[in-house]
Amino acid sequence: MEYHTVDIKGYTAKLPILPLPSGIKIAFFNLHGNTEMTEHCGKELAKLLSDCDVLITAESKGLQLTHCVARELGHKYYAVARKSKKLYMQDGIETQILSSITTGKEQNLYLSKHDADLLKGKKVGIVDDVVSTGASLAGLEKIVELAGGILHKKAFVLAEDAAADRTDVIYLATIPVFA
């Protein structure tokens, strides 16, 4: 197996290079189960998000990362946009997002009324693991808007390929896309 090594603010990660159905290959970044890397990235992102009132992420890889960032910032709650509608979310909000590089299909995002109320009128920081095409990010931006939040910052551990050229996001390190 091939790997790509990236330095994430002093943490070295060895990422497997995996093919996608589209024919490109990506350096696969997975926080699930890696407590050391998640804690490191959470602490580093917290430094960039200290002026946010509340955080939001989309399930699933952003969950533990956002938990760490929120804890570092002393936030009691953070909002979670779910990818399936749960019974307790009947009075929440939803939006559709276009196909992201890793899902390959359109998805919906759902936010409970409780989480929507957390965002209303607050400076919101979006947190996630990787920004690439921006499709998932656009969905989170729409959720923040629908909830009445003030989009303040968009922070990621990694910016993939052309996303590193975006001026509206902040990130800890970059990774390429492979042909």
PDB file of C-alpha atoms in Angstrom:
ATOM      1  CA  MET A   1       0.000   0.000   0.000  1.00  0.00           C
ATOM      2  CA  GLU A   2       1.111   3.545  -0.759  1.00  0.00           C
ATOM      3  CA  TYR A   3       1.070   6.266   1.903  1.00  0.00           C
ATOM      4  CA  HIS A   4       1.246  10.032   2.061  1.00  0.00           C
ATOM      5  CA  THR A   5       2.867  11.587   5.122  1.00  0.00           C
ATOM      6  CA  VAL A   6       1.590  14.932   6.378  1.00  0.00           C
ATOM      7  CA  ASP A   7       2.738  17.134   9.255  1.00  0.00           C
ATOM      8  CA  ILE A   8      -0.292  18.493  11.108  1.00  0.00           C
ATOM      9  CA  LYS A   9       1.191  21.215  13.314  1.00  0.00           C
ATOM     10  CA  GLY A  10       3.785  18.858  14.794  1.00  0.00           C
ATOM     11  CA  TYR A  11       1.801  15.613  14.534  1.00  0.00           C
ATOM     12  CA  THR A  12       2.984  13.290  11.766  1.00  0.00           C
ATOM     13  CA  ALA A  13       0.210  11.307  10.105  1.00  0.00           C
ATOM     14  CA  LYS A  14       0.805   8.496   7.618  1.00  0.00           C
ATOM     15  CA  LEU A  15      -2.288   8.413   5.392  1.00  0.00           C
ATOM     16  CA  PRO A  16      -3.070   5.488   3.080  1.00  0.00           C
ATOM     17  CA  ILE A  17      -3.621   6.465  -0.549  1.00  0.00           C
ATOM     18  CA  LEU A  18      -6.954   4.977  -1.619  1.00  0.00           C
ATOM     19  CA  PRO A  19      -8.739   4.931  -4.999  1.00  0.00           C
ATOM     20  CA  LEU A  20     -12.217   6.426  -5.385  1.00  0.00           C
ATOM     21  CA  PRO A  21     -14.787   5.190  -7.922  1.00  0.00           C
ATOM     22  CA  SER A  22     -14.166   8.367  -9.942  1.00  0.00           C
ATOM     23  CA  GLY A  23     -10.641   7.155 -10.716  1.00  0.00           C
ATOM     24  CA  ILE A  24      -8.708   9.603  -8.551  1.00  0.00           C
ATOM     25  CA  LYS A  25      -6.866   8.625  -5.405  1.00  0.00           C
ATOM     26  CA  ILE A  26      -6.965  10.415  -2.074  1.00  0.00           C
ATOM     27  CA  ALA A  27      -4.838  10.399   1.051  1.00  0.00           C
ATOM     28  CA  PHE A  28      -7.452   8.951   3.407  1.00  0.00           C
ATOM     29  CA  PHE A  29      -7.653  10.869   6.689  1.00  0.00           C
ATOM     30  CA  ASN A  30      -9.532   9.025   9.406  1.00  0.00           C
ATOM     31  CA  LEU A  31      -9.944  10.359  12.942  1.00  0.00           C
ATOM     32  CA  HIS A  32     -12.207   7.492  14.047  1.00  0.00           C
ATOM     33  CA  GLY A  33     -10.551   5.633  16.889  1.00  0.00           C
ATOM     34  CA  ASN A  34      -7.335   7.684  16.877  1.00  0.00           C
ATOM     35  CA  THR A  35      -7.527   9.513  20.197  1.00  0.00           C
ATOM     36  CA  GLU A  36      -4.016  10.965  20.071  1.00  0.00           C
ATOM     37  CA  MET A  37      -4.417  12.542  16.630  1.00  0.00           C
ATOM     38  CA  THR A  38      -7.967  13.732  17.387  1.00  0.00           C
ATOM     39  CA  GLU A  39      -6.862  15.394  20.631  1.00  0.00           C
ATOM     40  CA  HIS A  40      -3.904  17.073  18.924  1.00  0.00           C
ATOM     41  CA  CYS A  41      -6.012  18.388  16.044  1.00  0.00           C
ATOM     42  CA  GLY A  42      -8.771  19.520  18.421  1.00  0.00           C
ATOM     43  CA  LYS A  43      -6.332  21.556  20.498  1.00  0.00           C
ATOM     44  CA  GLU A  44      -4.804  23.152  17.400  1.00  0.00           C
ATOM     45  CA  LEU A  45      -8.196  24.019  15.886  1.00  0.00           C
ATOM     46  CA  ALA A  46      -9.386  25.478  19.197  1.00  0.00           C
ATOM     47  CA  LYS A  47      -6.613  28.078  18.905  1.00  0.00           C
ATOM     48  CA  LEU A  48      -8.175  29.211  15.601  1.00  0.00           C
ATOM     49  CA  LEU A  49     -11.786  29.192  16.830  1.00  0.00           C
ATOM     50  CA  SER A  50     -11.486  30.941  20.196  1.00  0.00           C
ATOM     51  CA  ASP A  51     -13.756  33.811  19.097  1.00  0.00           C
ATOM     52  CA  CYS A  52     -16.690  31.574  18.105  1.00  0.00           C
ATOM     53  CA  ASP A  53     -19.773  31.372  20.347  1.00  0.00           C
ATOM     54  CA  VAL A  54     -20.796  27.900  19.206  1.00  0.00           C
ATOM     55  CA  LEU A  55     -19.541  25.142  16.898  1.00  0.00           C
ATOM     56  CA  ILE A  56     -21.275  22.904  14.368  1.00  0.00           C
ATOM     57  CA  THR A  57     -20.153  19.788  12.545  1.00  0.00           C
ATOM     58  CA  ALA A  58     -21.658  17.077  10.366  1.00  0.00           C
ATOM     59  CA  GLU A  59     -21.633  13.464  11.425  1.00  0.00           C
ATOM     60  CA  SER A  60     -19.602  11.397  11.517  1.00  0.00           C
ATOM     61  CA  LYS A  61     -15.850  12.091  11.358  1.00  0.00           C
ATOM     62  CA  GLY A  62     -16.281  15.623  12.666  1.00  0.00           C
ATOM     63  CA  LEU A  63     -18.011  14.506  15.862  1.00  0.00           C
ATOM     64  CA  GLN A  64     -15.091  13.562  18.075  1.00  0.00           C
ATOM     65  CA  LEU A  65     -12.990  16.392  16.640  1.00  0.00           C
ATOM     66  CA  THR A  66     -15.644  18.990  17.448  1.00  0.00           C
ATOM     67  CA  HIS A  67     -16.109  17.477  20.907  1.00  0.00           C
ATOM     68  CA  CYS A  68     -12.397  18.077  21.582  1.00  0.00           C
ATOM     69  CA  VAL A  69     -12.493  21.632  20.212  1.00  0.00           C
ATOM     70  CA  ALA A  70     -15.624  22.484  22.229  1.00  0.00           C
ATOM     71  CA  ARG A  71     -14.056  21.090  25.404  1.00  0.00           C
ATOM     72  CA  GLU A  72     -10.895  23.142  24.813  1.00  0.00           C
ATOM     73  CA  LEU A  73     -13.010  26.282  24.358  1.00  0.00           C
ATOM     74  CA  GLY A  74     -15.166  25.590  27.411  1.00  0.00           C
ATOM     75  CA  HIS A  75     -18.345  25.215  25.348  1.00  0.00           C
ATOM     76  CA  LYS A  76     -21.036  23.149  27.036  1.00  0.00           C
ATOM     77  CA  TYR A  77     -22.748  22.220  23.735  1.00  0.00           C
ATOM     78  CA  TYR A  78     -22.055  22.045  20.018  1.00  0.00           C
ATOM     79  CA  ALA A  79     -24.474  21.424  17.149  1.00  0.00           C
ATOM     80  CA  VAL A  80     -24.479  18.279  15.030  1.00  0.00           C
ATOM     81  CA  ALA A  81     -25.961  18.100  11.540  1.00  0.00           C
ATOM     82  CA  ARG A  82     -27.136  14.521  11.121  1.00  0.00           C
ATOM     83  CA  LYS A  83     -27.249  12.624   7.830  1.00  0.00           C
ATOM     84  CA  SER A  84     -30.486  10.870   8.731  1.00  0.00           C
ATOM     85  CA  LYS A  85     -33.609  12.277  10.336  1.00  0.00           C
ATOM     86  CA  LYS A  86     -34.238  10.929  13.834  1.00  0.00           C
ATOM     87  CA  LEU A  87     -37.633  10.860  15.552  1.00  0.00           C
ATOM     88  CA  TYR A  88     -36.709  13.732  17.872  1.00  0.00           C
ATOM     89  CA  MET A  89     -35.902  15.977  14.898  1.00  0.00           C
ATOM     90  CA  GLN A  90     -39.454  16.489  13.581  1.00  0.00           C
ATOM     91  CA  ASP A  91     -39.365  20.212  14.430  1.00  0.00           C
ATOM     92  CA  GLY A  92     -35.819  20.801  13.147  1.00  0.00           C
ATOM     93  CA  ILE A  93     -34.444  22.018   9.828  1.00  0.00           C
ATOM     94  CA  GLU A  94     -32.951  20.260   6.832  1.00  0.00           C
ATOM     95  CA  THR A  95     -31.108  20.909   3.600  1.00  0.00           C
ATOM     96  CA  GLN A  96     -29.700  18.886   0.724  1.00  0.00           C
ATOM     97  CA  ILE A  97     -26.019  18.810  -0.159  1.00  0.00           C
ATOM     98  CA  LEU A  98     -24.445  17.879  -3.445  1.00  0.00           C
ATOM     99  CA  SER A  99     -22.225  14.869  -3.867  1.00  0.00           C
ATOM    100  CA  SER A 100     -18.987  15.122  -1.893  1.00  0.00           C
ATOM    101  CA  ILE A 101     -15.715  13.564  -3.017  1.00  0.00           C
ATOM    102  CA  THR A 102     -16.009  10.658  -0.560  1.00  0.00           C
ATOM    103  CA  THR A 103     -19.767   9.937  -0.624  1.00  0.00           C
ATOM    104  CA  GLY A 104     -20.356  10.172  -4.364  1.00  0.00           C
ATOM    105  CA  LYS A 105     -24.076  10.943  -3.974  1.00  0.00           C
ATOM    106  CA  GLU A 106     -26.421  13.687  -2.812  1.00  0.00           C
ATOM    107  CA  GLN A 107     -27.232  13.700   0.894  1.00  0.00           C
ATOM    108  CA  ASN A 108     -29.487  15.536   3.298  1.00  0.00           C
ATOM    109  CA  LEU A 109     -28.427  17.236   6.513  1.00  0.00           C
ATOM    110  CA  TYR A 110     -30.818  17.517   9.457  1.00  0.00           C
ATOM    111  CA  LEU A 111     -30.536  19.734  12.519  1.00  0.00           C
ATOM    112  CA  SER A 112     -32.710  19.325  15.612  1.00  0.00           C
ATOM    113  CA  LYS A 113     -34.587  22.307  17.016  1.00  0.00           C
ATOM    114  CA  HIS A 114     -32.327  22.184  20.096  1.00  0.00           C
ATOM    115  CA  ASP A 115     -29.216  22.496  17.945  1.00  0.00           C
ATOM    116  CA  ALA A 116     -30.791  25.125  15.682  1.00  0.00           C
ATOM    117  CA  ASP A 117     -31.581  27.190  18.775  1.00  0.00           C
ATOM    118  CA  LEU A 118     -27.912  26.937  19.810  1.00  0.00           C
ATOM    119  CA  LEU A 119     -26.911  28.697  16.587  1.00  0.00           C
ATOM    120  CA  LYS A 120     -29.524  31.455  16.382  1.00  0.00           C
ATOM    121  CA  GLY A 121     -27.881  34.875  16.576  1.00  0.00           C
ATOM    122  CA  LYS A 122     -24.496  33.382  17.529  1.00  0.00           C
ATOM    123  CA  LYS A 123     -21.060  33.524  15.869  1.00  0.00           C
ATOM    124  CA  VAL A 124     -20.793  29.980  14.513  1.00  0.00           C
ATOM    125  CA  GLY A 125     -17.640  28.027  13.743  1.00  0.00           C
ATOM    126  CA  ILE A 126     -17.929  25.109  11.326  1.00  0.00           C
ATOM    127  CA  VAL A 127     -15.556  22.258  12.205  1.00  0.00           C
ATOM    128  CA  ASP A 128     -14.757  19.205  10.087  1.00  0.00           C
ATOM    129  CA  ASP A 129     -11.903  16.910   9.198  1.00  0.00           C
ATOM    130  CA  VAL A 130     -11.236  17.679   5.503  1.00  0.00           C
ATOM    131  CA  VAL A 131     -12.431  20.282   3.022  1.00  0.00           C
ATOM    132  CA  SER A 132     -12.132  19.208  -0.611  1.00  0.00           C
ATOM    133  CA  THR A 133     -14.806  20.081  -3.165  1.00  0.00           C
ATOM    134  CA  GLY A 134     -16.751  22.146  -0.630  1.00  0.00           C
ATOM    135  CA  ALA A 135     -20.043  20.256  -1.121  1.00  0.00           C
ATOM    136  CA  SER A 136     -20.372  19.199   2.529  1.00  0.00           C
ATOM    137  CA  LEU A 137     -19.268  22.652   3.652  1.00  0.00           C
ATOM    138  CA  ALA A 138     -21.978  24.280   1.528  1.00  0.00           C
ATOM    139  CA  GLY A 139     -24.567  22.117   3.277  1.00  0.00           C
ATOM    140  CA  LEU A 140     -23.318  23.166   6.711  1.00  0.00           C
ATOM    141  CA  GLU A 141     -23.275  26.819   5.636  1.00  0.00           C
ATOM    142  CA  LYS A 142     -26.919  26.499   4.544  1.00  0.00           C
ATOM    143  CA  ILE A 143     -27.879  24.872   7.865  1.00  0.00           C
ATOM    144  CA  VAL A 144     -26.248  27.741   9.794  1.00  0.00           C
ATOM    145  CA  GLU A 145     -28.129  30.262   7.635  1.00  0.00           C
ATOM    146  CA  LEU A 146     -31.474  28.469   8.072  1.00  0.00           C
ATOM    147  CA  ALA A 147     -30.936  28.352  11.849  1.00  0.00           C
ATOM    148  CA  GLY A 148     -30.270  32.105  11.991  1.00  0.00           C
ATOM    149  CA  GLY A 149     -26.617  31.736  12.977  1.00  0.00           C
ATOM    150  CA  ILE A 150     -23.840  34.129  11.988  1.00  0.00           C
ATOM    151  CA  LEU A 151     -21.261  32.166  10.005  1.00  0.00           C
ATOM    152  CA  HIS A 152     -17.978  33.255  11.569  1.00  0.00           C
ATOM    153  CA  LYS A 153     -15.284  30.685  10.698  1.00  0.00           C
ATOM    154  CA  LYS A 154     -14.871  27.457   8.736  1.00  0.00           C
ATOM    155  CA  ALA A 155     -12.060  25.315  10.165  1.00  0.00           C
ATOM    156  CA  PHE A 156     -10.634  21.996   9.026  1.00  0.00           C
ATOM    157  CA  VAL A 157      -7.741  19.761   9.896  1.00  0.00           C
ATOM    158  CA  LEU A 158      -6.852  19.336   6.222  1.00  0.00           C
ATOM    159  CA  ALA A 159      -7.472  21.198   2.974  1.00  0.00           C
ATOM    160  CA  GLU A 160      -7.358  18.818   0.030  1.00  0.00           C
ATOM    161  CA  ASP A 161      -6.014  19.884  -3.345  1.00  0.00           C
ATOM    162  CA  ALA A 162      -7.581  23.154  -4.661  1.00  0.00           C
ATOM    163  CA  ALA A 163      -9.414  23.743  -1.371  1.00  0.00           C
ATOM    164  CA  ALA A 164      -6.081  24.972  -0.012  1.00  0.00           C
ATOM    165  CA  ASP A 165      -6.473  28.011  -2.301  1.00  0.00           C
ATOM    166  CA  ARG A 166      -9.787  29.052  -0.746  1.00  0.00           C
ATOM    167  CA  THR A 167      -9.602  32.270   1.236  1.00  0.00           C
ATOM    168  CA  ASP A 168     -12.755  31.592   3.261  1.00  0.00           C
ATOM    169  CA  VAL A 169     -11.478  28.536   5.178  1.00  0.00           C
ATOM    170  CA  ILE A 170      -8.781  27.909   7.763  1.00  0.00           C
ATOM    171  CA  TYR A 171      -6.932  24.625   8.146  1.00  0.00           C
ATOM    172  CA  LEU A 172      -3.938  23.015   9.818  1.00  0.00           C
ATOM    173  CA  ALA A 173      -2.274  21.306   6.817  1.00  0.00           C
ATOM    174  CA  THR A 174      -2.782  20.381   3.150  1.00  0.00           C
ATOM    175  CA  ILE A 175      -2.956  17.126   1.236  1.00  0.00           C
ATOM    176  CA  PRO A 176      -2.945  16.491  -2.519  1.00  0.00           C
ATOM    177  CA  VAL A 177      -5.269  14.473  -4.735  1.00  0.00           C
ATOM    178  CA  PHE A 178      -3.441  11.808  -6.731  1.00  0.00           C
ATOM    179  CA  ALA A 179      -4.046  10.986 -10.410  1.00  0.00           C
TER     180      ALA A 179
END
